[in-house]
Short mmCIF file of C-alpha atoms and ligand atoms in Angstrom, two decimals:
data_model
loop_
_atom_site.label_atom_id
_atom_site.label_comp_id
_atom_site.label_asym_id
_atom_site.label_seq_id
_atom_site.Cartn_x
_atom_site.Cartn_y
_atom_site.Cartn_z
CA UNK A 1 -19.55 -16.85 -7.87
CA UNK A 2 -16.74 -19.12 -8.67
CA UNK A 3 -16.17 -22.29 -6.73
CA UNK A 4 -13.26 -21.70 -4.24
CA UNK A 5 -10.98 -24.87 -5.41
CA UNK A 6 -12.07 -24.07 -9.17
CA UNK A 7 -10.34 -20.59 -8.15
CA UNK A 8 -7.18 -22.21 -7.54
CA UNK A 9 -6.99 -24.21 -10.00
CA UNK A 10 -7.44 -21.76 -12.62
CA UNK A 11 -4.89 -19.77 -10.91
CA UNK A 12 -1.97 -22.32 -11.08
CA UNK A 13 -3.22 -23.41 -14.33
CA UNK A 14 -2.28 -19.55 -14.96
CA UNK A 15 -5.58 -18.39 -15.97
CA UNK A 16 -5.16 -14.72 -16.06
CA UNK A 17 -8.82 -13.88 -15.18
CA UNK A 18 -8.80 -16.26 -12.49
CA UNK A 19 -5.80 -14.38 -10.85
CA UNK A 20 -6.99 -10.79 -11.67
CA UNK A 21 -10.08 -12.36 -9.91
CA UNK A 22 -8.41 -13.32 -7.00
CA UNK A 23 -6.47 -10.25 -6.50
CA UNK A 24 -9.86 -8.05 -6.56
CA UNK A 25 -11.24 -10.86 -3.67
CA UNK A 26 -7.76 -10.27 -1.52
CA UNK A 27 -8.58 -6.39 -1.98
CA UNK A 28 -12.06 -6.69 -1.14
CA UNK A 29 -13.55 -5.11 1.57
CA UNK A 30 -15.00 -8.22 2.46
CA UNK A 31 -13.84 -10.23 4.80
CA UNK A 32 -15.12 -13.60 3.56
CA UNK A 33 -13.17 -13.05 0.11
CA UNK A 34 -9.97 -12.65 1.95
CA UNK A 35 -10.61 -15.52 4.19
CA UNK A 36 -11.03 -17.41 0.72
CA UNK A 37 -7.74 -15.72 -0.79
CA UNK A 38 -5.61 -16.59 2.59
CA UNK A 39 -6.54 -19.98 2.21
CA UNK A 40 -5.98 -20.86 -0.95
CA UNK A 41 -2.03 -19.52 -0.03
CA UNK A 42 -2.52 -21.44 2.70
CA UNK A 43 -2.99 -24.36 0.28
CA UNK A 44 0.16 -23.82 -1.62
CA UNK A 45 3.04 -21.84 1.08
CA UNK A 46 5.02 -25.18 -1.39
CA UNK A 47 4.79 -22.56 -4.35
CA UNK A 48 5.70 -19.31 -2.68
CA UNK A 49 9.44 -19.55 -3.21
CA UNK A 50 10.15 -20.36 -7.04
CA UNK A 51 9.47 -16.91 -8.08
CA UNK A 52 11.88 -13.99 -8.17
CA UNK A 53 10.77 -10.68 -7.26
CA UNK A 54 12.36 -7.73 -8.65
CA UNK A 55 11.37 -4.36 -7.64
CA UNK A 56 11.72 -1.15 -9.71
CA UNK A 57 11.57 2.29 -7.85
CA UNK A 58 12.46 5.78 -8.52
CA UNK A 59 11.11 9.50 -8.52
CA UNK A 60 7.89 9.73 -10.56
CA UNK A 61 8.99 10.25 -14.39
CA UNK A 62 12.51 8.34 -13.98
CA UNK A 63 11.42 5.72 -16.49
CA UNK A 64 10.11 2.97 -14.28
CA UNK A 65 7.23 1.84 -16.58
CA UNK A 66 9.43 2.34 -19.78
CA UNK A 67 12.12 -0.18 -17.94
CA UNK A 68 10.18 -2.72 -17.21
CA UNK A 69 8.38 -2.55 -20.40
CA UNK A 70 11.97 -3.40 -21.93
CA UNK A 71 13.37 -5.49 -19.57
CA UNK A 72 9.53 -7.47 -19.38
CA UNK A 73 9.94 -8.05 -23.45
CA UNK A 74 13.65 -9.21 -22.91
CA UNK A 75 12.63 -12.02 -20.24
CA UNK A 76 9.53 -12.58 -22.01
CA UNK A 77 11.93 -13.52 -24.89
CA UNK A 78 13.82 -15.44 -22.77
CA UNK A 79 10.15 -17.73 -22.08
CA UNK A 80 9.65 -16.72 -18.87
CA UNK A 81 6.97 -15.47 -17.33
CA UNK A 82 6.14 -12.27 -16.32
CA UNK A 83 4.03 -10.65 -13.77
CA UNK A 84 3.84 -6.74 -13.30
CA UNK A 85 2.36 -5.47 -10.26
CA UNK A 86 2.38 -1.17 -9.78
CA UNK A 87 2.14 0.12 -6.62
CA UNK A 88 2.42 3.91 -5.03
CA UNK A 89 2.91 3.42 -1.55
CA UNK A 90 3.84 7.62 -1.41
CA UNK A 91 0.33 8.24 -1.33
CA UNK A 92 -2.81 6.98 -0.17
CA UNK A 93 -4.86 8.91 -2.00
CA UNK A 94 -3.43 8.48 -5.38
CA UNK A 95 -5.08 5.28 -7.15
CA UNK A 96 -1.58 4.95 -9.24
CA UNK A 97 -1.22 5.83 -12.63
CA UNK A 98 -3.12 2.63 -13.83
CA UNK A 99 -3.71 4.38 -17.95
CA UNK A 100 -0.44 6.00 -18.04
CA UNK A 101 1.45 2.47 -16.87
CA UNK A 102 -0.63 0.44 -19.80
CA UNK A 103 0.48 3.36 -22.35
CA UNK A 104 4.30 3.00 -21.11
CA UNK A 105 4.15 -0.98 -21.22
CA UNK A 106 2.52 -1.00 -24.64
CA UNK A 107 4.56 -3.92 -26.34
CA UNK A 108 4.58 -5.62 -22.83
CA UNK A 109 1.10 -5.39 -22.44
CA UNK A 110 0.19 -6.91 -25.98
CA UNK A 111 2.37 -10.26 -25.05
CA UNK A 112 0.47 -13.35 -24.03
CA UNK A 113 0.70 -14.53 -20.53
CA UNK A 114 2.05 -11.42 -19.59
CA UNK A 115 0.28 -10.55 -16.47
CA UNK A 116 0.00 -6.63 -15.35
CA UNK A 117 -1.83 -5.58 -12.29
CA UNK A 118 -2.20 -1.81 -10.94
CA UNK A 119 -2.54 -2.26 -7.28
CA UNK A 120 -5.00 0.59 -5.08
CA UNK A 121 -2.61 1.93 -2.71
CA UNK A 122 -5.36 2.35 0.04
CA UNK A 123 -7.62 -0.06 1.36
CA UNK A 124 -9.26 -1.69 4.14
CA UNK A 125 -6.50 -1.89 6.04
CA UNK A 126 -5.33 1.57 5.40
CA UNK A 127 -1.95 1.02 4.17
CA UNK A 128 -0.43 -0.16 1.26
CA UNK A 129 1.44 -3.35 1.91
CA UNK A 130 -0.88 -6.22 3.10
CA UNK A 131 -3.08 -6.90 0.40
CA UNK A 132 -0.01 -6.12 -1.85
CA UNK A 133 2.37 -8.91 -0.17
CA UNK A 134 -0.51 -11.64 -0.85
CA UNK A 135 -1.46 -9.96 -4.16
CA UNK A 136 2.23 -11.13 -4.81
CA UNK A 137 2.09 -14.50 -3.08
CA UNK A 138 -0.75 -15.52 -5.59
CA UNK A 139 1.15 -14.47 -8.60
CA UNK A 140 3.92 -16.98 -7.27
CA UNK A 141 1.42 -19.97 -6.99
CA UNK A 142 0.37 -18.86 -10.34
CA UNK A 143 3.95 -19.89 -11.15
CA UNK A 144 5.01 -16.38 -12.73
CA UNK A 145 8.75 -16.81 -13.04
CA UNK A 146 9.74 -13.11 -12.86
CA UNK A 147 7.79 -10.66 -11.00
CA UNK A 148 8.33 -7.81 -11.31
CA UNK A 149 6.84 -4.42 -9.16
CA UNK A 150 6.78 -0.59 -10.02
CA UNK A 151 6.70 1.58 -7.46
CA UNK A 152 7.11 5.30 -6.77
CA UNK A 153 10.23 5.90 -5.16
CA UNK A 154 9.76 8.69 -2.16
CA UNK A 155 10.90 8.15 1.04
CA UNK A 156 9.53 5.32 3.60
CA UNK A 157 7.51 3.90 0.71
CA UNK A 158 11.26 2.15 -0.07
CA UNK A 159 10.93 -0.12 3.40
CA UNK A 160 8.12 -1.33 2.37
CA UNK A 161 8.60 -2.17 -1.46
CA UNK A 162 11.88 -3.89 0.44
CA UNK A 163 9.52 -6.27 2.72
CA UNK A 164 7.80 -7.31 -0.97
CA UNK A 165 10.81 -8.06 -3.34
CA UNK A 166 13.97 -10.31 -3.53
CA UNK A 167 16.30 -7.98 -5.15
CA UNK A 168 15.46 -4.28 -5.20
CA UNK A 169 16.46 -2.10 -8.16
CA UNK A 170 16.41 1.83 -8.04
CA UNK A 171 16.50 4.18 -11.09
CA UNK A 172 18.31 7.61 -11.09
CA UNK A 173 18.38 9.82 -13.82
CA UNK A 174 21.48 11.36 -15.09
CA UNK A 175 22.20 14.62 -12.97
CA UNK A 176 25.17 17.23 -13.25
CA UNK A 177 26.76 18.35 -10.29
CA UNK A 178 26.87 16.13 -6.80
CA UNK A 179 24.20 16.37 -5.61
CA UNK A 180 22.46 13.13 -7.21
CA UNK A 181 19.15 14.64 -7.04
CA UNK A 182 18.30 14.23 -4.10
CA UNK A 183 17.68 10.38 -4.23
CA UNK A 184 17.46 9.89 0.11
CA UNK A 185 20.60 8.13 1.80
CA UNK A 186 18.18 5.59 3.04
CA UNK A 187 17.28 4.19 -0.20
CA UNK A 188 20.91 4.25 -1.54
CA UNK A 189 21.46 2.09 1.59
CA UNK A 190 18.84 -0.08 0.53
CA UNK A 191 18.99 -0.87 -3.15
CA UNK A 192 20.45 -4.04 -4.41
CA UNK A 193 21.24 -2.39 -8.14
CA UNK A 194 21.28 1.31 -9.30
CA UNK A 195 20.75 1.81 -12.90
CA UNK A 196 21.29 5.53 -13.85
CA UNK A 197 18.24 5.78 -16.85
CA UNK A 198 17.84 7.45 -19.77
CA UNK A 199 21.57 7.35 -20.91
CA UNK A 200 20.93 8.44 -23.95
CA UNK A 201 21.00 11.50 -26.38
CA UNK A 202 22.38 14.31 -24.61
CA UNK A 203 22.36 12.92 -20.94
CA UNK A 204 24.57 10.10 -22.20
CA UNK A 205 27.43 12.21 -20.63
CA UNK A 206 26.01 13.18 -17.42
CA UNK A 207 25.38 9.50 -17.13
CA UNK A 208 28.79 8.67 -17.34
CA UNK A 209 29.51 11.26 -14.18
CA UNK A 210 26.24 9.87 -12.21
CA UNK A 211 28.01 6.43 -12.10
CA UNK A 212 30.97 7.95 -10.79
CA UNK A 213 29.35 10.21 -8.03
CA UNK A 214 26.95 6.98 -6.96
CA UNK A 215 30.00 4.18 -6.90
CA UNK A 216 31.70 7.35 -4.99
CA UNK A 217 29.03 7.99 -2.63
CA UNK A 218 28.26 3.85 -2.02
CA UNK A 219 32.27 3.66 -1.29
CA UNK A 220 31.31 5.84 1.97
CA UNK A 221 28.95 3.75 3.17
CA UNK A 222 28.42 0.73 1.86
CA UNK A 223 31.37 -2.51 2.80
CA UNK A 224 29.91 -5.07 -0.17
CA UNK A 225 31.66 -5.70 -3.13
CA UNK A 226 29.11 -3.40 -5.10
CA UNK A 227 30.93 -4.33 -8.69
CA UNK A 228 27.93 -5.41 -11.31
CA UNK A 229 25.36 -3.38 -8.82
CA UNK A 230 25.75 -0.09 -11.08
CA UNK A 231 25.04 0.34 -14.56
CA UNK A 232 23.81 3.05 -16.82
CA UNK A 233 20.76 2.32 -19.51
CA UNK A 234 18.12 3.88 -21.68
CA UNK A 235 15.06 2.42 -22.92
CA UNK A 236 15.11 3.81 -25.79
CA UNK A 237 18.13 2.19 -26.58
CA UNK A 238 18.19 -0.80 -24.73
CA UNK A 239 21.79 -1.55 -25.32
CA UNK A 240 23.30 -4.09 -22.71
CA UNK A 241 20.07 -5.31 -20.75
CA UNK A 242 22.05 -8.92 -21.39
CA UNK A 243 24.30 -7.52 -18.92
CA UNK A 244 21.98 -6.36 -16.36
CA UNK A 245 19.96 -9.48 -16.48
CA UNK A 246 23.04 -11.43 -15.86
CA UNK A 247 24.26 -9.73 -13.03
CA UNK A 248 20.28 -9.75 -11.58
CA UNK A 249 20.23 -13.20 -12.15
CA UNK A 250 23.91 -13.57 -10.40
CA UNK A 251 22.62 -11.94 -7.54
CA UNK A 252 19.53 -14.12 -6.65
CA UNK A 253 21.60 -17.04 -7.71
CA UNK A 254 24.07 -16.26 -5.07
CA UNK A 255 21.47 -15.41 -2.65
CA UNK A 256 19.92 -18.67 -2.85
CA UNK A 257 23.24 -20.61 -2.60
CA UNK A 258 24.00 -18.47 0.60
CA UNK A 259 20.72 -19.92 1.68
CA UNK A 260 19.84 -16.16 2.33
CA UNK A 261 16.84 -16.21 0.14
CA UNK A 262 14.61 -18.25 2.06
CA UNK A 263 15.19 -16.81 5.37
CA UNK A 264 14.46 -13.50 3.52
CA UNK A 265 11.11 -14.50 2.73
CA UNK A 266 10.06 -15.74 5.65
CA UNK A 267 11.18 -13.12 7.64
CA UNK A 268 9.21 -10.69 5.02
CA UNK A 269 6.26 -13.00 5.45
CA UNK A 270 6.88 -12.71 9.52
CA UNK A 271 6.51 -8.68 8.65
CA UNK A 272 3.61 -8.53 6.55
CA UNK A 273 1.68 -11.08 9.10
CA UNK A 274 2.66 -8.58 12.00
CA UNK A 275 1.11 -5.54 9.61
CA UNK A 276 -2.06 -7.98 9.31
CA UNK A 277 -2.67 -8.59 13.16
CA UNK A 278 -2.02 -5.07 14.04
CA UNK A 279 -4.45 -4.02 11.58
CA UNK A 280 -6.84 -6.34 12.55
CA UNK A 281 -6.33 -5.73 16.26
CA UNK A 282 -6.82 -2.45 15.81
CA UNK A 283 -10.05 -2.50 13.92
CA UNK A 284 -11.16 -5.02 16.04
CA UNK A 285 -10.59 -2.59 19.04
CA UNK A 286 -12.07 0.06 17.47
CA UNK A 287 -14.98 -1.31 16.69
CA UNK A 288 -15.62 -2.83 19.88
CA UNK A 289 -15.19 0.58 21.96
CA UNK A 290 -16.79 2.76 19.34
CA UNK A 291 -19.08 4.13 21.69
CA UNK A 292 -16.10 5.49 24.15
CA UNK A 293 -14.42 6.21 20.76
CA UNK A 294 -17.38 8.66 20.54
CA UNK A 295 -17.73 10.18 23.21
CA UNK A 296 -14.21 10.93 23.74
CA UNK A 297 -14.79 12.91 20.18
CA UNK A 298 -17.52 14.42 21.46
CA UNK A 299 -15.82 16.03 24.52
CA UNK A 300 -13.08 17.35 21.87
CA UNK A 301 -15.83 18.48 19.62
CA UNK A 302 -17.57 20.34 22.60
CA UNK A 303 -14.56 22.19 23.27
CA UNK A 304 -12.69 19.99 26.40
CA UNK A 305 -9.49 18.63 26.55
CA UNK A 306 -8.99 15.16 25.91
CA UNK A 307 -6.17 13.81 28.30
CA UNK A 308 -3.81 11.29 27.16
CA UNK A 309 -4.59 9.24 30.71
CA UNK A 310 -8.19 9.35 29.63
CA UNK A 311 -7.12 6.97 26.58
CA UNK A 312 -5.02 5.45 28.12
CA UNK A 313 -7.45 4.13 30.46
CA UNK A 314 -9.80 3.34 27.94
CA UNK A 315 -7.32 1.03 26.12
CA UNK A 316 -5.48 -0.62 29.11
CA UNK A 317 -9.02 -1.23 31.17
CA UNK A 318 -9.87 -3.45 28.27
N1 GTP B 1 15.39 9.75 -23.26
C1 GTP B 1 14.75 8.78 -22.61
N2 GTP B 1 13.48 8.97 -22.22
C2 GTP B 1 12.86 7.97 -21.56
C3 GTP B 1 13.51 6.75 -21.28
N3 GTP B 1 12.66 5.96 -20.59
C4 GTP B 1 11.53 6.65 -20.46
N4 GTP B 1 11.62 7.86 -21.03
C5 GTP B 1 10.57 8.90 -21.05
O1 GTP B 1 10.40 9.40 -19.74
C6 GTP B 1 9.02 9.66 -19.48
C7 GTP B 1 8.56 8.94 -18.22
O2 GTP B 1 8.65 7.55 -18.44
P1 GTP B 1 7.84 6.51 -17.55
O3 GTP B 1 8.32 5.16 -17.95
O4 GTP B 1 6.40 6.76 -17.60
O5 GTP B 1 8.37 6.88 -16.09
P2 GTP B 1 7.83 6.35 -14.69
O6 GTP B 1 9.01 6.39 -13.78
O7 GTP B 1 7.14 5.05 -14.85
O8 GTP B 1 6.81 7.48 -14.27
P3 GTP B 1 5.64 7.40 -13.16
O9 GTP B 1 4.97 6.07 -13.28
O10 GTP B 1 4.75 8.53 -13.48
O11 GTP B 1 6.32 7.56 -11.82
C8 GTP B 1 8.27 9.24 -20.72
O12 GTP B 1 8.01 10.37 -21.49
C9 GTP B 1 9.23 8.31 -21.44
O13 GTP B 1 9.06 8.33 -22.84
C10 GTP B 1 14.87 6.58 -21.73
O14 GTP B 1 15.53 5.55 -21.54
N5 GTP B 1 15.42 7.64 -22.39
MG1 MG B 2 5.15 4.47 -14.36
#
């Protein structure tokens, strides 16, 4: 086993193994490797803000991986660094498409110092988000400049990709008619920057129309000045990512002169910790009255009725 401080060295020196290393530890099922992992960001909360976190939802076949692929080679061009985390918060069962992603980010995969992680969606905890939000706080002491998260866009996944990133970027696809595919008013309340995908080819039209009926439907709801937050793209193309990345860059610039980046971290960091204690509370809990636990069960299993006051009890007589 490696020495703990040899760890974290290796991980600001931007060793990649040493980070993929420390990412399996903060997944681990064991508690002692995330004790290790929590304090070596313990060690460096100095490094946790440099970083920009971008991330990149959408329905399942939008073009996520194929975007980031692009826009990954662009920065990567630009000599900064890049870290790619995928996550599928939609599903607990689903281990993410970890073969299809490396297909999709081909060129971006074969550039040094380009760091790409597929995170589990389940673990310990039993959610997604925990292991993720530290998973992401050692990239940043690893000094990535840009990182950059894929995740499946469904629902109330989105609040919780929104707890992990700085800026938060959804795909659409081109659609005819109004009825913009059904993307959820939640997340068009959410997302920092909509970039209709695939604008290419035959849907280069319909494209054109998508970015009317979004800036139409944003004008209903949303009171920001939304101009630069809207653009249409294909990745097969990649015609006027210059512009994008400009107005990305814009943004956080902005954000941090507003001095609203900071406080947006640590309020994120004030979530995640929440998540943590609750989970560990409740395990905790659990563990410690597993023999009520099991009787209670048994009484279901034997055909009773379980009262809510019987639980109730249980917990509050603690
Ligand atoms: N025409 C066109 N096709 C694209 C574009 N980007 C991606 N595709 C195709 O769309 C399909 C899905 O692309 P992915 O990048 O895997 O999409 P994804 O959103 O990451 O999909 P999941 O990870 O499965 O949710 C692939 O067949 C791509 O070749 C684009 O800009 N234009
Ligand atoms: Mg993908």
């Amino acid at each position: 086993m490696m020495d703990h401080s040899l760890l974290e060295k290796k991980i600001k020196e931007k060793d990649i193994v040493a980070l993929s290393k420390a990412i399996t530890m903060n997944e681990s099922s064991i508690i002692e490797d995330n004790i290790v992992i929590d304090r070596i960001i313990a060690n460096n909360t100095h490094a946790l803000d440099q970083s920009i976190v971008i991330s990149i939802s959408g329905i399942p076949g939008v073009g996520k991986s194929s975007f980031i692929n692009v826009l990954g080679e662009f920065l990567h061009r630009k000599n900064l660094s890049i870290a790619v985390f995928s996550i599928d918060p939609s599903s607990e069962l689903s281990q993410g498409s970890i073969l299809g992603d490396k297909t999709r980010m081909t060129e971006l995969s074969r550039l040094d110092h380009v760091f790409i992680r597929p995170s589990p969606s389940s673990n310990r905890l039993g959610g997604v988000g925990i292991n993720t939000h530290n998973n992401i706080e050692l990239a940043k002491i690893a000094g990535y400049d840009i990182i950059l998260i894929e995740s499946v866009g469904v629902g109330q996944s989105e609040t919780v990709v929104k707890q992990l990133s700085d800026i938060f970027l959804l795909l659409t696809m081109p659609s005819s008619g109004d009825e913009l595919q059904g993307i959820k008013k939640g997340i068009m309340e959410m997302a920092d920057f909509f970039i209709i995908h695939k604008a290419d080819g035959a849907l280069k039209i319909a494209a054109e129309q998508s970015q009317k009926d979004i800036e139409a439907a944003l004008h209903m709801t949303r009171t920001e000045d939304l101009e630069n937050r809207i653009f249409r793209f294909s990745s097969v193309e990649k015609i006027g990512l210059e512009t994008i990345w400009d107005a990305l860059k814009n943004y956080a610039a902005a954000l941090k002169k507003e001095n609203k980046l900071i406080p947006r971290r640590r309020q994120q960091r004030a979530y995640w910790a929440e998540e943590s204690y609750k989970n560990i509370i409740l395990s905790h809990f659990i563990a410690k009255h597993k023999l009520e636990f099991d009787q209670l069960n048994a009484k279901i299993l034997n055909g009773s009725y379980v009262k809510l006051d019987e639980i109730l009890a249980l917990v509050t007589n603690d």
